[in-house]
Amino acid sequence: MRKTDRMSAILERASETGRVDVAELAAALGVSGATIRRDLQSLSASHLLQRTHGGAVVADTGQELSVRVKATRNQAEKRRIGTAAAELVEDGAVVGLTGGTTAAEVGRALADRRGITVVTNAIDIAAELVHRPQITLVVIGGVAQPSNELVGPAAEMMLDNYHLDIAFIGVDGLSAQAGCTTYREMEAQTDRNFLERARRSVVIADRSKIGRVTFARIVPLARVDDIITDKDADPERLREFSESGVRVHVV
């Protein structure tokens, strides 16, 4: 196994459990303990993991995972979600797009479209689209967050000037009872503003977000028109969404 693949596997396991063990990783990946310790040291130097005796933990366990850690999770599923989301965008539409690793896939799927306007508060998405002259790009300013999003009152005031045909938001938790949730209150408020300015509201969430509830509520489920998720999401949870009147797209 190549070092890059091994690092991704370690981060994937860490993001699922919050911690990893040298011996368990060595057995699972078929390499020596010394190799795993070197990998963990590299990940620690990059501030992705924090070394412990016999292993490592995700930095700031219990808080939002590093965007780079989250980007290793369910990549194929996020790509499919991004492609399906882009298919909902009509020619000439004004598209709202918040941040997150799944939203970034939506941005990539829209990159070759012509005649659309993308309104985003995500630094990474803006950086990918800024060199696409066929797309009109509007970047919402605000206070920078570790998620690469710009949020807060300045972002919300700017959003108040626009009308969106469709808005895609990523979430950290999605349930029929708690609705859409995220880790940070300021991000929740800005995400809410995107949805309030949109004619059609779409939540993009891979299976790891389904059924979870995190700190700050964005909107109740009743405020959502569509949910796009992957085929391995809990079918019982998806049935609850459908029974609540939300269109569920499984890809």
Coordinates of N, CA and C in Angstrom, one line a residue:
M1 N 0.8 -1.2 0.0 CA 0.0 0.0 0.0 C 0.9 1.2 0.0
R2 N 0.6 2.2 -0.9 CA 1.3 3.4 -1.0 C 1.1 4.3 0.3
K3 N 2.1 5.1 0.6 CA 2.0 6.0 1.8 C 0.8 6.8 1.7
T4 N 0.4 7.4 0.6 CA -0.7 8.3 0.5 C -2.0 7.6 0.8
D5 N -2.1 6.3 0.3 CA -3.3 5.5 0.5 C -3.4 5.1 2.0
R6 N -2.2 4.8 2.6 CA -2.2 4.4 4.0 C -2.6 5.6 4.9
M7 N -2.1 6.8 4.5 CA -2.5 8.0 5.3 C -4.0 8.2 5.3
S8 N -4.6 8.1 4.1 CA -6.0 8.2 3.9 C -6.8 7.2 4.7
A9 N -6.3 6.0 4.7 CA -6.9 4.9 5.5 C -6.9 5.2 7.0
I10 N -5.7 5.7 7.5 CA -5.6 6.1 8.9 C -6.5 7.2 9.3
L11 N -6.6 8.2 8.4 CA -7.5 9.4 8.7 C -9.0 8.9 8.7
E12 N -9.3 8.0 7.7 CA -10.7 7.5 7.6 C -11.1 6.8 8.9
R13 N -10.1 6.0 9.4 CA -10.4 5.2 10.6 C -10.5 6.2 11.8
A14 N -9.6 7.2 11.9 CA -9.6 8.1 13.0 C -10.9 9.0 13.0
S15 N -11.4 9.4 11.8 CA -12.5 10.2 11.7 C -13.8 9.4 12.2
E16 N -13.8 8.1 12.0 CA -14.9 7.3 12.4 C -15.0 7.1 13.9
T17 N -13.8 6.9 14.5 CA -13.8 6.5 15.9 C -13.2 7.5 16.9
G18 N -12.5 8.5 16.3 CA -11.9 9.5 17.2 C -10.5 9.2 17.6
R19 N -10.1 8.0 17.4 CA -8.7 7.6 17.9 C -8.3 6.3 17.1
V20 N -7.0 6.1 17.0 CA -6.4 5.0 16.3 C -5.3 4.4 17.2
D21 N -5.1 3.1 17.0 CA -4.1 2.3 17.7 C -3.0 1.8 16.8
V22 N -1.7 1.9 17.2 CA -0.6 1.5 16.3 C -0.8 0.0 15.9
A23 N -1.0 -0.9 16.9 CA -1.0 -2.3 16.6 C -2.2 -2.7 15.7
E24 N -3.3 -2.1 16.0 CA -4.5 -2.4 15.2 C -4.3 -1.9 13.7
L25 N -3.7 -0.7 13.6 CA -3.5 -0.2 12.2 C -2.5 -1.1 11.5
A26 N -1.4 -1.5 12.2 CA -0.4 -2.3 11.5 C -1.0 -3.6 11.0
A27 N -1.9 -4.2 11.8 CA -2.5 -5.5 11.4 C -3.5 -5.3 10.3
A28 N -4.3 -4.2 10.3 CA -5.3 -3.9 9.3 C -4.7 -3.5 8.0
L29 N -3.5 -2.8 8.0 CA -3.0 -2.3 6.8 C -1.8 -3.2 6.3
G30 N -1.4 -4.2 7.1 CA -0.4 -5.1 6.6 C 1.0 -4.5 6.6
V31 N 1.3 -3.6 7.5 CA 2.7 -3.0 7.6 C 3.2 -3.1 9.0
S32 N 4.4 -2.7 9.2 CA 5.0 -2.8 10.5 C 4.5 -1.6 11.5
G33 N 4.7 -1.9 12.7 CA 4.3 -0.8 13.7 C 5.2 0.4 13.5
A34 N 6.5 0.2 13.2 CA 7.4 1.3 12.9 C 6.9 2.2 11.8
T35 N 6.3 1.6 10.7 CA 5.8 2.4 9.6 C 4.6 3.2 10.1
I36 N 3.7 2.6 10.8 CA 2.5 3.3 11.3 C 2.9 4.4 12.2
R37 N 3.9 4.2 13.1 CA 4.3 5.3 14.0 C 4.9 6.5 13.2
R38 N 5.6 6.2 12.1 CA 6.1 7.3 11.3 C 5.0 8.0 10.6
D39 N 4.0 7.3 10.2 CA 2.8 7.9 9.5 C 2.0 8.8 10.5
L40 N 1.9 8.3 11.7 CA 1.2 9.1 12.8 C 2.0 10.3 13.1
Q41 N 3.3 10.2 13.1 CA 4.1 11.4 13.4 C 3.9 12.4 12.3
S42 N 3.9 12.0 11.1 CA 3.6 12.9 9.9 C 2.3 13.6 10.0
L43 N 1.3 12.8 10.4 CA -0.1 13.4 10.5 C -0.2 14.3 11.7
S44 N 0.6 14.0 12.8 CA 0.6 14.9 13.9 C 1.3 16.2 13.6
A45 N 2.4 16.2 12.8 CA 3.1 17.4 12.4 C 2.2 18.3 11.5
S46 N 1.3 17.6 10.8 CA 0.4 18.4 9.9 C -0.9 18.8 10.7
H47 N -0.9 18.6 12.0 CA -2.0 19.0 12.9 C -3.3 18.3 12.6
L48 N -3.2 17.1 12.0 CA -4.4 16.4 11.7 C -4.8 15.4 12.8
L49 N -3.7 14.8 13.4 CA -3.9 13.9 14.6 C -3.0 14.4 15.7
Q50 N -3.3 13.9 16.9 CA -2.5 14.2 18.1 C -2.0 12.9 18.6
R51 N -0.7 12.8 18.7 CA 0.0 11.5 19.1 C -0.3 11.2 20.6
T52 N -0.6 10.0 20.8 CA -0.8 9.5 22.2 C 0.1 8.3 22.4
H53 N 0.2 7.8 23.6 CA 1.0 6.6 23.8 C 0.3 5.4 23.1
G54 N 0.9 4.8 22.2 CA 0.4 3.7 21.5 C -0.6 4.0 20.3
G55 N -0.7 5.3 20.0 CA -1.6 5.6 18.9 C -1.8 7.1 18.7
A56 N -3.0 7.5 18.4 CA -3.2 9.0 18.1 C -4.7 9.2 18.3
V57 N -5.1 10.5 18.5 CA -6.5 10.9 18.5 C -6.7 12.0 17.5
V58 N -7.9 12.2 17.1 CA -8.3 13.4 16.3 C -8.1 14.6 17.1
A59 N -7.5 15.6 16.6 CA -7.3 16.9 17.3 C -8.7 17.5 17.6
D60 N -8.8 18.0 18.8 CA -10.1 18.6 19.3 C -11.3 17.6 19.2
T61 N -11.0 16.3 19.6 CA -12.1 15.3 19.6 C -13.3 15.9 20.3
G62 N -14.5 15.6 19.7 CA -15.8 16.1 20.2 C -16.2 17.4 19.5
Q63 N -15.2 18.1 18.8 CA -15.6 19.3 18.0 C -15.6 18.9 16.6
E64 N -15.8 19.9 15.7 CA -15.8 19.6 14.3 C -14.5 19.0 13.8
L65 N -14.5 17.9 13.1 CA -13.3 17.4 12.5 C -12.6 18.3 11.6
S66 N -11.3 18.3 11.5 CA -10.6 19.0 10.5 C -11.2 18.8 9.1
V67 N -11.3 19.8 8.3 CA -11.8 19.7 6.9 C -11.0 18.7 6.2
R68 N -9.7 18.7 6.4 CA -8.9 17.7 5.6 C -9.1 16.3 6.1
V69 N -9.5 16.1 7.4 CA -9.9 14.7 7.8 C -11.2 14.3 7.2
K70 N -12.2 15.3 7.3 CA -13.5 15.0 6.7 C -13.5 14.7 5.2
A71 N -12.5 15.3 4.5 CA -12.4 15.1 3.1 C -12.0 13.7 2.7
T72 N -11.5 12.9 3.7 CA -11.1 11.5 3.4 C -12.3 10.6 3.5
R73 N -13.4 11.1 4.0 CA -14.6 10.2 4.3 C -15.5 10.1 3.1
N74 N -15.9 8.9 2.7 CA -17.0 8.7 1.8 C -16.8 9.5 0.5
Q75 N -15.6 9.5 0.0 CA -15.3 10.4 -1.2 C -16.2 10.1 -2.4
A76 N -16.3 8.8 -2.7 CA -17.1 8.4 -3.9 C -18.5 8.8 -3.8
E77 N -19.0 8.6 -2.6 CA -20.4 9.0 -2.3 C -20.7 10.5 -2.4
K78 N -19.7 11.3 -1.9 CA -19.8 12.7 -2.0 C -19.8 13.2 -3.5
R79 N -19.0 12.5 -4.3 CA -18.9 12.8 -5.7 C -20.2 12.5 -6.4
R80 N -20.8 11.4 -6.1 CA -22.1 11.1 -6.7 C -23.2 12.1 -6.2
I81 N -23.2 12.5 -5.0 CA -24.1 13.5 -4.5 C -23.9 14.8 -5.2
G82 N -22.6 15.2 -5.4 CA -22.3 16.4 -6.1 C -22.9 16.4 -7.5
T83 N -22.7 15.3 -8.2 CA -23.2 15.2 -9.6 C -24.7 15.3 -9.6
A84 N -25.4 14.6 -8.7 CA -26.8 14.6 -8.7 C -27.3 16.0 -8.4
A85 N -26.7 16.7 -7.5 CA -27.1 18.1 -7.1 C -27.0 19.0 -8.3
A86 N -25.9 18.9 -9.1 CA -25.7 19.7 -10.3 C -26.8 19.5 -11.3
E87 N -27.3 18.3 -11.3 CA -28.4 18.0 -12.3 C -29.7 18.7 -12.0
L88 N -29.8 19.2 -10.7 CA -31.0 20.0 -10.4 C -30.9 21.4 -10.8
V89 N -29.8 21.9 -11.2 CA -29.5 23.3 -11.5 C -29.9 23.5 -13.0
E90 N -30.9 24.4 -13.2 CA -31.4 24.7 -14.5 C -30.4 25.8 -15.2
D91 N -30.5 25.8 -16.5 CA -29.7 26.8 -17.2 C -30.1 28.2 -16.8
G92 N -29.1 29.1 -16.5 CA -29.3 30.4 -16.1 C -29.6 30.6 -14.7
A93 N -29.6 29.6 -13.9 CA -30.0 29.7 -12.5 C -29.0 30.4 -11.6
V94 N -29.5 31.0 -10.5 CA -28.6 31.6 -9.5 C -28.6 30.5 -8.4
V95 N -27.4 30.1 -8.1 CA -27.1 28.9 -7.2 C -26.5 29.4 -5.9
G96 N -27.0 29.1 -4.8 CA -26.4 29.3 -3.5 C -25.7 28.1 -3.0
L97 N -24.4 28.2 -2.6 CA -23.6 27.1 -2.2 C -22.8 27.4 -1.0
T98 N -23.1 26.7 0.1 CA -22.3 26.9 1.4 C -21.1 26.0 1.3
G99 N -20.3 26.0 2.4 CA -19.1 25.2 2.4 C -19.2 23.8 2.8
G100 N -18.1 23.1 2.8 CA -18.1 21.7 3.3 C -17.6 20.8 2.1
T101 N -17.2 19.6 2.5 CA -16.5 18.7 1.5 C -17.5 18.2 0.5
T102 N -18.8 18.0 0.8 CA -19.8 17.6 -0.1 C -20.2 18.7 -1.0
A103 N -20.3 19.9 -0.5 CA -20.6 21.1 -1.3 C -19.5 21.4 -2.3
A104 N -18.3 21.1 -1.9 CA -17.1 21.3 -2.8 C -17.3 20.4 -4.1
E105 N -17.9 19.2 -3.9 CA -18.1 18.3 -5.0 C -19.2 18.9 -5.9
V106 N -20.2 19.6 -5.3 CA -21.2 20.3 -6.1 C -20.6 21.3 -7.0
G107 N -19.7 22.1 -6.4 CA -19.0 23.1 -7.1 C -18.2 22.6 -8.3
R108 N -17.5 21.4 -8.0 CA -16.7 20.8 -9.1 C -17.7 20.3 -10.2
A109 N -18.8 19.8 -9.9 CA -19.8 19.3 -10.9 C -20.4 20.5 -11.7
L110 N -20.4 21.7 -11.1 CA -20.9 22.8 -11.8 C -19.9 23.6 -12.6
A111 N -18.6 23.2 -12.5 CA -17.5 24.0 -13.0 C -17.6 24.2 -14.5
D112 N -18.1 23.3 -15.2 CA -18.1 23.4 -16.7 C -19.5 23.9 -17.2
R113 N -20.4 24.3 -16.3 CA -21.7 24.8 -16.8 C -21.5 26.3 -17.3
R114 N -22.4 26.7 -18.2 CA -22.3 28.0 -18.7 C -23.6 28.8 -18.3
G115 N -23.4 30.1 -18.1 CA -24.6 30.9 -17.9 C -25.2 30.9 -16.5
I116 N -24.6 30.2 -15.5 CA -25.2 30.2 -14.2 C -24.4 31.2 -13.3
T117 N -25.0 31.6 -12.2 CA -24.4 32.4 -11.2 C -24.3 31.6 -9.9
V118 N -23.1 31.5 -9.4 CA -22.9 30.8 -8.1 C -22.6 31.8 -7.0
V119 N -23.4 31.8 -6.0 CA -23.2 32.7 -4.8 C -22.7 31.8 -3.7
T120 N -21.5 32.0 -3.2 CA -20.9 31.1 -2.2 C -20.2 31.9 -1.1
N121 N -20.2 31.3 0.1 CA -19.3 31.8 1.2 C -18.2 30.9 1.5
A122 N -17.9 30.0 0.6 CA -16.8 29.0 0.8 C -15.6 29.4 0.0
I123 N -14.5 29.6 0.8 CA -13.2 30.1 0.1 C -12.7 29.1 -0.9
D124 N -12.8 27.8 -0.5 CA -12.2 26.8 -1.4 C -13.0 26.6 -2.7
I125 N -14.3 26.7 -2.6 CA -15.2 26.6 -3.8 C -15.0 27.8 -4.7
A126 N -14.9 29.0 -4.0 CA -14.6 30.2 -4.8 C -13.3 30.1 -5.6
A127 N -12.3 29.6 -4.9 CA -11.0 29.4 -5.5 C -11.0 28.5 -6.8
E128 N -11.9 27.5 -6.7 CA -12.0 26.6 -7.9 C -12.8 27.2 -9.0
L129 N -13.7 28.1 -8.7 CA -14.6 28.6 -9.7 C -14.1 30.0 -10.3
V130 N -13.2 30.6 -9.6 CA -12.8 32.0 -10.0 C -12.2 32.0 -11.4
H131 N -11.6 30.9 -11.9 CA -11.0 30.9 -13.2 C -11.9 30.3 -14.2
R132 N -13.2 30.2 -13.9 CA -14.2 29.7 -14.9 C -15.0 30.9 -15.4
P133 N -14.6 31.5 -16.5 CA -15.2 32.8 -17.0 C -16.7 32.6 -17.4
Q134 N -17.1 31.4 -17.7 CA -18.5 31.2 -18.1 C -19.4 31.2 -16.9
I135 N -18.9 31.2 -15.7 CA -19.7 31.2 -14.5 C -19.6 32.6 -13.9
T136 N -20.7 33.2 -13.5 CA -20.6 34.4 -12.7 C -20.5 34.0 -11.2
L137 N -19.4 34.5 -10.6 CA -19.1 34.1 -9.2 C -19.3 35.2 -8.3
V138 N -20.1 35.1 -7.2 CA -20.3 36.1 -6.2 C -19.9 35.4 -4.9
V139 N -18.9 36.1 -4.2 CA -18.3 35.5 -3.0 C -18.9 36.4 -1.8
I140 N -19.5 35.7 -0.9 CA -20.0 36.4 0.3 C -18.9 36.5 1.3
G141 N -18.7 37.7 1.8 CA -17.7 38.0 2.8 C -18.2 37.7 4.3
G142 N -17.2 37.7 5.2 CA -17.6 37.5 6.6 C -16.4 37.0 7.4
V143 N -16.6 36.4 8.5 CA -15.6 35.9 9.4 C -15.2 34.5 9.0
A144 N -13.9 34.3 8.8 CA -13.4 33.0 8.3 C -13.4 32.0 9.4
Q145 N -13.9 30.8 9.0 CA -14.0 29.6 9.9 C -13.1 28.5 9.5
P146 N -12.7 27.6 10.3 CA -11.9 26.4 10.0 C -12.5 25.6 8.8
S147 N -13.8 25.7 8.6 CA -14.5 25.0 7.6 C -14.3 25.6 6.2
N148 N -13.5 26.7 6.1 CA -13.3 27.5 4.9 C -14.5 28.3 4.5
E149 N -15.4 28.5 5.5 CA -16.6 29.3 5.2 C -16.4 30.7 5.8
L150 N -17.0 31.7 5.2 CA -17.1 33.1 5.7 C -18.5 33.3 6.2
V151 N -18.6 33.6 7.5 CA -20.0 33.7 8.1 C -20.1 34.9 9.0
G152 N -21.3 35.1 9.5 CA -21.5 36.2 10.5 C -22.4 37.3 9.9
P153 N -22.6 38.3 10.6 CA -23.5 39.4 10.2 C -23.2 40.0 8.8
A154 N -21.9 40.2 8.5 CA -21.6 40.7 7.2 C -22.0 39.8 6.1
A155 N -21.8 38.5 6.2 CA -22.3 37.6 5.2 C -23.8 37.6 5.1
E156 N -24.5 37.7 6.2 CA -26.0 37.7 6.1 C -26.5 39.0 5.5
M157 N -25.9 40.1 5.8 CA -26.3 41.4 5.2 C -26.1 41.3 3.7
M158 N -25.0 40.8 3.2 CA -24.8 40.7 1.8 C -25.8 39.7 1.1
L159 N -26.1 38.6 1.8 CA -27.0 37.7 1.2 C -28.4 38.3 1.1
D160 N -28.8 39.2 2.0 CA -30.1 39.8 1.9 C -30.3 40.6 0.6
N161 N -29.3 40.9 -0.1 CA -29.4 41.6 -1.4 C -29.7 40.7 -2.6
Y162 N -29.7 39.4 -2.4 CA -29.8 38.4 -3.5 C -31.0 37.5 -3.4
H163 N -31.5 37.1 -4.5 CA -32.5 36.1 -4.6 C -31.9 34.9 -5.3
L164 N -32.0 33.7 -4.7 CA -31.4 32.5 -5.2 C -32.5 31.5 -5.8
D165 N -32.2 31.0 -6.9 CA -33.2 30.0 -7.5 C -33.1 28.7 -6.7
I166 N -31.9 28.3 -6.3 CA -31.7 27.0 -5.6 C -30.5 27.2 -4.7
A167 N -30.6 26.6 -3.5 CA -29.5 26.7 -2.5 C -29.2 25.3 -2.0
F168 N -27.9 25.0 -2.0 CA -27.4 23.7 -1.5 C -26.6 24.0 -0.2
I169 N -27.0 23.3 0.9 CA -26.2 23.4 2.1 C -25.8 22.1 2.6
G170 N -24.5 22.0 3.1 CA -24.0 20.9 3.7 C -24.4 21.0 5.2
V171 N -24.5 19.8 5.9 CA -24.8 19.8 7.3 C -23.9 18.8 8.0
D172 N -23.9 18.9 9.3 CA -23.1 17.9 10.1 C -24.1 16.9 10.8
G173 N -25.4 17.3 10.8 CA -26.4 16.3 11.3 C -27.7 16.6 10.6
L174 N -28.5 15.5 10.4 CA -29.8 15.6 9.7 C -30.7 14.6 10.3
S175 N -31.8 15.0 10.9 CA -32.8 14.0 11.4 C -34.1 14.6 11.3
A176 N -35.2 13.8 11.2 CA -36.5 14.2 11.1 C -36.9 15.1 12.3
Q177 N -36.4 14.8 13.5 CA -36.9 15.5 14.7 C -36.1 16.8 14.9
A178 N -34.8 16.8 14.7 CA -34.0 18.0 15.0 C -33.8 18.8 13.7
G179 N -34.0 18.3 12.5 CA -33.8 19.0 11.3 C -32.3 19.0 11.0
C180 N -31.9 20.2 10.4 CA -30.5 20.3 9.9 C -29.7 21.0 11.0
T181 N -28.6 20.4 11.4 CA -27.7 21.0 12.4 C -26.3 21.0 12.0
T182 N -25.5 21.9 12.7 CA -24.1 22.0 12.5 C -23.4 22.2 13.8
Y183 N -22.0 22.3 13.7 CA -21.3 22.5 15.0 C -21.2 23.9 15.5
R184 N -21.3 24.9 14.6 CA -21.0 26.3 15.0 C -22.3 27.1 14.8
E185 N -22.6 27.9 15.8 CA -23.8 28.8 15.7 C -23.7 29.8 14.6
M186 N -22.6 30.4 14.4 CA -22.5 31.4 13.3 C -22.7 30.8 12.0
E187 N -22.1 29.6 11.8 CA -22.3 28.9 10.5 C -23.8 28.6 10.3
A188 N -24.5 28.1 11.4 CA -25.9 27.8 11.3 C -26.7 29.0 10.8
Q189 N -26.4 30.2 11.4 CA -27.1 31.4 11.0 C -26.9 31.7 9.6
T190 N -25.7 31.7 9.1 CA -25.5 32.0 7.7 C -26.1 31.0 6.7
D191 N -26.0 29.7 7.1 CA -26.6 28.6 6.3 C -28.1 28.9 6.2
R192 N -28.7 29.3 7.3 CA -30.2 29.6 7.4 C -30.5 30.7 6.4
N193 N -29.6 31.7 6.3 CA -29.9 32.8 5.5 C -29.8 32.4 4.0
F194 N -28.9 31.5 3.7 CA -28.9 31.0 2.3 C -30.3 30.3 1.9
L195 N -30.8 29.5 2.9 CA -32.0 28.8 2.6 C -33.2 29.8 2.5
E196 N -33.2 30.8 3.3 CA -34.3 31.8 3.3 C -34.3 32.6 2.0
R197 N -33.2 32.8 1.4 CA -33.1 33.5 0.1 C -33.4 32.7 -1.1
A198 N -33.6 31.4 -0.9 CA -33.7 30.5 -2.1 C -35.2 30.0 -2.3
R199 N -35.5 29.9 -3.6 CA -36.8 29.4 -4.0 C -36.9 27.9 -3.8
R200 N -35.7 27.2 -3.9 CA -35.7 25.7 -3.6 C -34.5 25.4 -2.7
S201 N -34.7 24.7 -1.6 CA -33.7 24.4 -0.6 C -33.3 23.0 -0.7
V202 N -32.1 22.7 -0.8 CA -31.6 21.3 -1.0 C -30.5 21.0 0.1
V203 N -30.6 20.0 0.8 CA -29.6 19.5 1.8 C -28.8 18.4 1.1
I204 N -27.5 18.5 1.1 CA -26.6 17.5 0.6 C -25.9 16.9 1.8
A205 N -26.0 15.5 1.9 CA -25.5 14.9 3.1 C -25.2 13.4 2.9
D206 N -24.0 13.0 3.1 CA -23.7 11.6 2.9 C -24.2 10.8 4.2
R207 N -24.2 9.5 4.1 CA -24.8 8.7 5.2 C -24.3 8.9 6.6
S208 N -23.1 9.4 6.7 CA -22.6 9.7 8.1 C -23.3 10.8 8.8
K209 N -24.0 11.6 8.1 CA -24.7 12.7 8.7 C -26.2 12.4 9.1
I210 N -26.7 11.3 8.4 CA -28.1 11.0 8.6 C -28.3 10.4 10.0
G211 N -29.3 11.0 10.7 CA -29.7 10.5 12.0 C -28.9 11.2 13.1
R212 N -27.9 12.0 12.8 CA -27.0 12.7 13.8 C -27.7 14.0 14.1
V213 N -27.4 14.5 15.4 CA -27.8 15.8 15.8 C -26.5 16.5 16.4
T214 N -26.2 17.7 15.9 CA -25.1 18.4 16.4 C -25.5 19.7 17.1
F215 N -24.6 20.5 17.5 CA -24.9 21.6 18.4 C -25.9 22.6 18.0
A216 N -25.8 23.2 16.8 CA -26.6 24.4 16.4 C -27.6 24.0 15.3
R217 N -28.8 24.4 15.5 CA -29.8 24.1 14.5 C -29.8 25.1 13.4
I218 N -29.9 24.6 12.2 CA -29.9 25.5 11.0 C -31.4 25.8 10.7
V219 N -32.2 24.8 10.3 CA -33.6 24.9 10.1 C -34.3 23.6 10.4
P220 N -35.6 23.6 10.7 CA -36.3 22.3 10.8 C -36.5 21.7 9.5
L221 N -36.8 20.4 9.5 CA -36.9 19.6 8.3 C -38.0 20.2 7.3
A222 N -39.0 20.8 7.9 CA -40.1 21.4 7.1 C -39.6 22.5 6.2
R223 N -38.4 23.1 6.4 CA -37.9 24.2 5.6 C -37.1 23.7 4.4
V224 N -37.0 22.3 4.3 CA -36.2 21.7 3.3 C -37.1 21.1 2.2
D225 N -36.7 21.4 0.9 CA -37.5 20.8 -0.2 C -36.9 19.5 -0.6
D226 N -35.6 19.3 -0.7 CA -35.0 18.1 -1.2 C -33.8 17.7 -0.3
I227 N -33.5 16.4 -0.2 CA -32.3 15.9 0.4 C -31.7 14.9 -0.6
I228 N -30.4 15.1 -0.8 CA -29.6 14.2 -1.7 C -28.6 13.5 -0.8
T229 N -28.7 12.1 -0.8 CA -27.8 11.3 0.1 C -27.4 10.1 -0.7
D230 N -26.5 9.3 -0.1 CA -26.0 8.1 -0.8 C -26.9 6.8 -0.5
K231 N -26.7 5.8 -1.3 CA -27.5 4.6 -1.2 C -27.4 3.8 0.1
D232 N -26.3 4.1 0.8 CA -26.1 3.3 2.1 C -26.6 4.0 3.3
A233 N -27.3 5.1 3.1 CA -28.0 5.8 4.2 C -29.1 4.9 4.8
D234 N -29.3 5.1 6.1 CA -30.3 4.3 6.9 C -31.7 4.4 6.2
P235 N -32.3 3.4 5.6 CA -33.6 3.5 4.9 C -34.7 3.9 5.8
E236 N -34.6 3.6 7.1 CA -35.7 4.0 8.0 C -35.7 5.5 8.2
R237 N -34.5 6.1 8.3 CA -34.3 7.5 8.4 C -34.8 8.2 7.1
L238 N -34.5 7.6 6.0 CA -34.9 8.2 4.7 C -36.5 8.1 4.6
R239 N -37.1 7.1 5.1 CA -38.5 7.0 5.1 C -39.2 8.1 5.9
E240 N -38.6 8.4 7.0 CA -39.1 9.5 7.9 C -39.0 10.8 7.1
F241 N -37.9 11.0 6.4 CA -37.8 12.3 5.6 C -38.9 12.3 4.6
S242 N -39.1 11.2 3.9 CA -40.1 11.2 2.8 C -41.5 11.5 3.4
E243 N -41.8 10.8 4.5 CA -43.1 11.0 5.2 C -43.3 12.4 5.7
S244 N -42.2 13.2 5.8 CA -42.3 14.6 6.2 C -42.5 15.5 5.1
G245 N -42.6 14.9 3.9 CA -42.9 15.7 2.7 C -41.7 16.2 1.9
V246 N -40.5 15.7 2.3 CA -39.2 16.1 1.6 C -39.0 15.1 0.5
R247 N -38.5 15.7 -0.7 CA -38.1 14.8 -1.8 C -36.7 14.3 -1.5
V248 N -36.6 12.9 -1.5 CA -35.3 12.3 -1.1 C -34.7 11.7 -2.4
H249 N -33.5 12.1 -2.7 CA -32.8 11.5 -3.9 C -31.6 10.7 -3.3
V250 N -31.7 9.4 -3.7 CA -30.6 8.5 -3.2 C -29.8 8.1 -4.4
V251 N -28.4 8.3 -4.3 CA -27.5 8.1 -5.4 C -26.4 7.2 -5.0

